[in-house]
Amino acid sequence: MALQKNKVSQAMLQYKKDRVSLVIRILVVGAAVVTVCGLLMLIGYILIKGVPYLKLSLFEFHYTSENVSMFPAMINTVVITLLSLIIAAPIGIFSAVYLCEYANKNSKIVKVIRIATETLSGVPSIVYGLFGMLFFVTYLKWGYSLIAGGLTLAIMILPLIMRTTEEALVSVPNSLREASYGLGAGKLTTIFKIVLPSAISGILAGVILAIGRIVGETAALIYTAGTVAQIALVPKQSGVTLAVHLYKLSSEGFNTNEAFATAVVLLIIVFLINGLSNLVATQLRRKAYGKD
Amino acid sequence: MFMKTKYLEKPMKIVFFITALTAVLAVLLICVFLFANGVPAMGKIGLFSFLGGKDWSPTDTPSSFGILPMIMGSIYTTFGAIIIGVPIGLMTAIFMARFSTKRINKFLNPVVELLAGIPSIIYGFFGLQVIVPFVRDSFGGNGNSILTASLLLGFMILPTIIAVSKASLDAVDKTYYEGALALGASHEKSVMKVVVPAAKSGIIAAVVLGIGRAIGEAMAVTMVIGNQARMPIGLLKGARTLTTNIVSEMSYAADLHREALIATGVVLLVFILIINLVLALINKKAGGR
């Protein structure tokens, strides 16, 4: 304790002599404080304004203009999430398996795949929306529908799932693969019985992050899944997700309180998804460095 | 189940390979469909009057489709976002990499992850409810302005800037910092004059990524920028960006108007492709050292 005090006073003396260092320290600490305050302000403001309006009626089965229920939007969000994941998860995981277990790292085709993946992750969501509209809605004549929205988002989250899966596969120690080969297993058996199961938490963490992206997406869905406030009974029907529902409420401007309440629900979902993803990822680290 | 996989080895390898090509196919599809639907409109309007025209009035007769106002709007708001977001983000990253303790970072890491995870629609809603009135009351104007959009975008690109610059700061060789200390520089000066310059390429990559995010953001900007289709005339006046041009008119556009909006998307995509190219070049340079 005394030593600590001594250290602090020594630092103070140092700063008295050296103004520049003091200014630098104040700046970096200040910036970190600003970042944290920004997040707290955003979360705090939305919670304070939204929580009082979280009524049960906002979770009723039907949306009407008197009661802007978010329940249909929540159901659609779940459906679109499932549709996107059914497509993107297998493709993303298999792609990562190819890149990590089969591909020659320096081949031309691998470079092309990497460039394509990076390009996909840089494409803005509104451009995905335009593409989905032109390809799924118009060219394939599916119309505004959950399936068009889901497939558009599947392409959007593909790079994310590929990257996180690949990281998880790379972190599987080679000794495991060698032991499997040593016991006479083939490459496929090794991948499906040894490598993928050991990387499962990393893969899951990526998939959960992808769910977060889907839940928060607006721009890519307006012109693909449409903006009809109803539960889409079949994937060929149009329907809003929670984020699009919030966009509609906020742009119409009649139901600001309900919009805040919807924002609270969306925020809580995003929180839970983030927390879950971290939890699963820590499991991975424990698995990789601890005993099984 | 997997005991007799001998016959499956080859076909499954092909399956893995084909799935890996999906990303390439997706990029090609996106480019083909956007260009095929957007480029003809550029031809009809005339490339020069499309890119350089200062007048966007799609419903007038005769209509005119000049997107220079939106290009300028995008450039202004992105530039503003960089001016606001990069210093704060970079300083925060420096704090996390070199000044913070493990315990503080345990709290800061989730903060950055949450900032990255919060949907843009929530940012936009927050901007509409908080930043718009704030700008209106402190600086005048009606609050929907380039300044508002820049403030919001600057806030939104923080997590990108922080994560990428922190990764490159963490990768700097320990001996650089220790050498500077040994020469008698203070901790702060060692970090600022030695560690940060050593991480330069990663920091530039962070800024370029931030630019990409800011140019591509649609929903949040739509909600706070006012969306007047005119050349930007001041920080406190409303404007329109490439993305918000699409969002605000796509729902009712038809014929050439619709095609012109898709062509706006093409211009946006070309911007992003250029940004990706720049990123690849930066990474190549950094890797080549």
Coordinates of C-alpha atoms in Angstrom, one line a residue, chain A residues 12-284:
Chain A
M12 CA 3.1 12.9 -10.2
L13 CA 6.6 14.3 -9.9
Q14 CA 7.4 12.9 -13.3
Y15 CA 4.3 14.5 -14.9
K16 CA 5.1 17.9 -13.3
K17 CA 8.3 17.8 -15.2
D18 CA 6.9 16.2 -18.3
R19 CA 3.7 17.9 -19.5
V20 CA 3.5 16.2 -22.8
S21 CA 3.3 12.7 -21.2
L22 CA 0.5 14.0 -18.9
V23 CA -1.5 15.3 -21.8
I24 CA -1.1 12.0 -23.7
R25 CA -2.3 10.1 -20.7
I26 CA -5.3 12.4 -20.2
L27 CA -6.2 12.1 -23.9
V28 CA -6.2 8.3 -24.0
V29 CA -8.0 7.9 -20.7
G30 CA -10.5 10.5 -21.8
A31 CA -11.1 8.7 -25.2
A32 CA -11.8 5.4 -23.4
V33 CA -14.2 7.2 -21.0
V34 CA -16.0 8.9 -24.0
T35 CA -16.4 5.5 -25.7
V36 CA -17.9 3.9 -22.6
C37 CA -20.1 6.9 -21.9
G38 CA -21.4 6.8 -25.4
L39 CA -22.5 3.2 -25.0
L40 CA -24.0 3.7 -21.6
M41 CA -25.9 6.8 -22.8
L42 CA -27.4 4.9 -25.7
I43 CA -28.4 1.9 -23.6
G44 CA -29.6 4.0 -20.7
Y45 CA -31.7 6.4 -22.7
I46 CA -33.5 3.6 -24.6
L47 CA -34.1 1.6 -21.4
I48 CA -35.4 4.6 -19.5
K49 CA -37.7 5.7 -22.3
G50 CA -38.8 2.3 -23.4
V51 CA -39.3 0.1 -20.3
P52 CA -42.3 2.0 -19.0
Y53 CA -44.2 1.2 -22.2
L54 CA -43.4 -2.5 -22.3
K55 CA -47.0 -3.6 -22.0
L56 CA -48.4 -7.1 -22.5
S57 CA -50.6 -5.8 -25.3
L58 CA -47.4 -5.2 -27.4
F59 CA -47.0 -9.0 -27.4
E60 CA -50.5 -9.8 -28.7
F61 CA -51.0 -12.1 -31.5
H62 CA -52.2 -9.6 -34.1
Y63 CA -50.8 -6.2 -35.2
T64 CA -53.5 -3.5 -35.6
S65 CA -53.1 0.2 -36.1
E66 CA -54.4 0.8 -32.6
N67 CA -52.1 -1.8 -31.0
V68 CA -48.8 -2.0 -32.8
S69 CA -47.9 -5.4 -31.5
M70 CA -44.4 -6.6 -32.1
F71 CA -45.3 -10.3 -31.7
P72 CA -45.7 -11.0 -35.5
A73 CA -42.4 -9.4 -36.1
M74 CA -40.8 -11.5 -33.4
I75 CA -42.1 -14.7 -35.0
N76 CA -40.9 -13.6 -38.5
T77 CA -37.5 -12.8 -37.1
V78 CA -37.2 -16.4 -35.7
V79 CA -38.3 -17.8 -39.1
I80 CA -35.9 -15.6 -41.1
T81 CA -33.1 -16.5 -38.8
L82 CA -33.7 -20.2 -39.2
L83 CA -34.0 -19.9 -43.0
S84 CA -30.7 -18.0 -43.3
L85 CA -28.9 -20.4 -41.0
I86 CA -30.1 -23.5 -42.7
I87 CA -28.5 -22.2 -45.9
A88 CA -25.5 -20.3 -44.6
A89 CA -24.3 -22.5 -41.8
P90 CA -23.6 -25.7 -43.7
I91 CA -22.1 -23.9 -46.7
G92 CA -20.0 -21.7 -44.4
I93 CA -18.8 -24.6 -42.3
F94 CA -18.0 -26.8 -45.3
S95 CA -16.2 -23.9 -47.0
A96 CA -14.1 -23.5 -43.9
V97 CA -13.4 -27.2 -43.8
Y98 CA -12.1 -27.0 -47.4
L99 CA -9.9 -24.0 -46.8
C100 CA -8.5 -25.4 -43.6
E101 CA -8.3 -29.2 -44.1
Y102 CA -7.9 -29.7 -47.9
A103 CA -6.8 -26.6 -49.7
N104 CA -3.2 -25.8 -50.6
K105 CA -2.8 -22.5 -48.9
N106 CA -1.0 -20.8 -51.8
S107 CA -3.1 -22.0 -54.7
K108 CA -4.8 -19.4 -56.9
I109 CA -8.3 -20.7 -56.2
V110 CA -7.8 -20.2 -52.4
K111 CA -6.7 -16.6 -53.0
V112 CA -9.8 -16.0 -55.2
I113 CA -12.0 -17.5 -52.4
R114 CA -10.3 -15.3 -49.8
I115 CA -10.8 -12.1 -52.0
A116 CA -14.4 -13.1 -52.6
T117 CA -15.1 -13.6 -48.8
E118 CA -13.5 -10.3 -47.9
T119 CA -15.5 -8.5 -50.6
L120 CA -18.7 -10.0 -49.3
S121 CA -18.0 -8.8 -45.8
G122 CA -17.4 -5.3 -47.1
V123 CA -20.6 -5.0 -49.2
P124 CA -23.1 -2.7 -47.5
S125 CA -26.4 -4.1 -46.4
I126 CA -28.4 -1.8 -48.7
V127 CA -26.5 -3.3 -51.7
Y128 CA -27.5 -6.8 -50.4
G129 CA -31.0 -5.5 -50.3
L130 CA -30.9 -4.3 -53.9
F131 CA -29.3 -7.6 -55.0
G132 CA -32.0 -9.6 -53.2
M133 CA -34.7 -7.5 -54.8
L134 CA -33.3 -7.9 -58.3
F135 CA -32.4 -11.6 -58.0
F136 CA -34.8 -13.4 -55.6
V137 CA -37.8 -11.0 -55.7
T138 CA -37.8 -10.1 -59.4
Y139 CA -35.7 -12.5 -61.4
L140 CA -36.7 -15.7 -59.6
K141 CA -40.3 -14.2 -59.2
W142 CA -40.5 -15.0 -55.5
G143 CA -42.0 -11.6 -54.7
Y144 CA -41.5 -10.0 -51.3
S145 CA -41.2 -13.0 -49.0
L146 CA -39.4 -14.3 -45.9
I147 CA -37.6 -16.8 -48.1
A148 CA -36.2 -14.0 -50.3
G149 CA -35.1 -12.1 -47.2
G150 CA -33.7 -15.2 -45.6
L151 CA -31.6 -16.1 -48.6
T152 CA -30.3 -12.5 -49.0
L153 CA -29.2 -12.6 -45.3
A154 CA -27.7 -16.0 -45.8
I155 CA -25.3 -14.5 -48.3
M156 CA -24.6 -11.6 -46.0
I157 CA -23.6 -13.8 -43.0
L158 CA -21.7 -16.4 -45.1
P159 CA -18.3 -14.6 -44.7
L160 CA -18.8 -14.3 -41.0
I161 CA -19.5 -18.0 -40.5
M162 CA -16.6 -18.9 -42.8
R163 CA -14.1 -16.8 -40.9
T164 CA -15.1 -17.8 -37.4
T165 CA -15.3 -21.5 -38.3
E166 CA -11.9 -21.4 -39.9
E167 CA -10.4 -19.8 -36.8
A168 CA -12.0 -22.6 -34.7
L169 CA -10.6 -25.3 -37.1
V170 CA -7.1 -23.8 -37.1
S171 CA -7.1 -23.8 -33.3
V172 CA -7.7 -27.6 -33.2
P173 CA -4.2 -29.1 -32.4
N174 CA -2.7 -31.2 -35.1
S175 CA -1.9 -33.9 -32.7
L176 CA -5.6 -34.8 -32.6
R177 CA -5.7 -35.3 -36.3
E178 CA -2.5 -37.3 -36.3
A179 CA -3.8 -39.6 -33.5
S180 CA -6.9 -40.2 -35.5
Y181 CA -5.0 -41.1 -38.6
G182 CA -2.7 -43.2 -36.5
L183 CA -5.7 -45.3 -35.3
G184 CA -6.5 -45.9 -39.0
A185 CA -9.3 -43.4 -39.5
G186 CA -9.7 -41.8 -42.9
K187 CA -9.7 -38.0 -43.6
L188 CA -13.5 -37.7 -43.6
T189 CA -13.9 -39.7 -40.3
T190 CA -11.2 -37.5 -38.8
I191 CA -13.0 -34.3 -39.9
F192 CA -16.5 -35.3 -38.8
K193 CA -15.6 -37.3 -35.6
I194 CA -12.5 -35.4 -34.3
V195 CA -11.9 -32.0 -35.8
L196 CA -15.5 -30.6 -36.1
P197 CA -16.6 -31.8 -32.6
S198 CA -13.5 -30.2 -31.0
A199 CA -14.1 -26.9 -32.8
I200 CA -17.8 -26.9 -32.1
S201 CA -17.9 -24.1 -29.5
G202 CA -15.9 -21.8 -31.8
I203 CA -18.3 -22.6 -34.7
L204 CA -21.3 -22.0 -32.5
A205 CA -19.9 -18.7 -31.3
G206 CA -19.7 -17.6 -34.9
V207 CA -23.2 -18.8 -35.7
I208 CA -24.6 -17.0 -32.7
L209 CA -22.8 -13.8 -33.8
A210 CA -24.5 -14.3 -37.2
I211 CA -27.9 -14.5 -35.5
G212 CA -27.1 -11.1 -34.0
R213 CA -26.4 -9.7 -37.4
I214 CA -29.7 -11.2 -38.8
V215 CA -31.8 -9.9 -35.9
G216 CA -30.4 -6.3 -36.3
E217 CA -30.7 -6.2 -40.1
T218 CA -33.0 -3.7 -41.7
A219 CA -31.7 -2.3 -45.0
A220 CA -31.3 -5.7 -46.6
L221 CA -34.8 -6.8 -45.7
I222 CA -37.0 -3.8 -46.7
Y223 CA -36.9 -4.7 -50.4
T224 CA -36.7 -8.5 -50.0
A225 CA -38.9 -9.6 -47.1
G226 CA -41.1 -6.5 -47.3
T227 CA -42.7 -4.4 -44.6
V228 CA -46.1 -6.1 -44.0
A229 CA -46.9 -6.3 -40.3
Q230 CA -48.2 -9.9 -40.2
I231 CA -47.0 -13.3 -39.3
A232 CA -45.9 -14.9 -42.5
L233 CA -47.6 -18.3 -42.4
V234 CA -45.5 -19.7 -45.3
P235 CA -42.0 -18.5 -46.3
K236 CA -43.5 -17.3 -49.6
Q237 CA -45.4 -14.6 -47.7
S238 CA -44.1 -11.2 -46.9
G239 CA -43.4 -10.1 -43.3
V240 CA -41.5 -7.7 -41.1
T241 CA -38.8 -8.6 -38.7
L242 CA -38.3 -6.9 -35.4
A243 CA -35.7 -4.4 -36.7
V244 CA -37.9 -3.5 -39.8
H245 CA -40.9 -3.1 -37.5
L246 CA -38.9 -0.6 -35.4
Y247 CA -37.9 1.2 -38.5
K248 CA -41.5 1.5 -39.6
L249 CA -42.7 2.7 -36.1
S250 CA -39.9 5.3 -35.9
S251 CA -40.4 6.6 -39.5
E252 CA -44.2 6.8 -39.1
G253 CA -43.6 8.8 -35.9
F254 CA -47.1 8.1 -34.4
N255 CA -46.0 5.5 -31.9
T256 CA -42.8 6.8 -30.4
N257 CA -43.3 5.2 -27.0
E258 CA -44.1 1.9 -28.6
A259 CA -41.0 2.3 -30.8
F260 CA -38.9 2.8 -27.7
A261 CA -40.4 -0.4 -26.1
T262 CA -39.6 -2.3 -29.3
A263 CA -36.1 -0.9 -29.3
V264 CA -35.7 -2.2 -25.7
V265 CA -36.8 -5.7 -26.7
L266 CA -34.4 -5.6 -29.7
L267 CA -31.5 -4.4 -27.5
I268 CA -32.1 -7.1 -24.9
I269 CA -32.1 -9.8 -27.6
V270 CA -28.8 -8.4 -29.0
F271 CA -27.4 -8.3 -25.4
L272 CA -28.3 -11.9 -24.8
I273 CA -26.9 -13.0 -28.2
N274 CA -23.6 -11.3 -27.5
G275 CA -23.4 -12.7 -24.0
L276 CA -24.2 -16.2 -25.2
S277 CA -21.6 -16.0 -28.0
N278 CA -18.9 -15.0 -25.5
L279 CA -19.9 -17.7 -23.1
V280 CA -19.6 -20.3 -25.8
A281 CA -16.3 -18.9 -27.0
T282 CA -14.8 -19.1 -23.5
Q283 CA -15.8 -22.7 -23.4
L284 CA -13.7 -23.2 -26.5

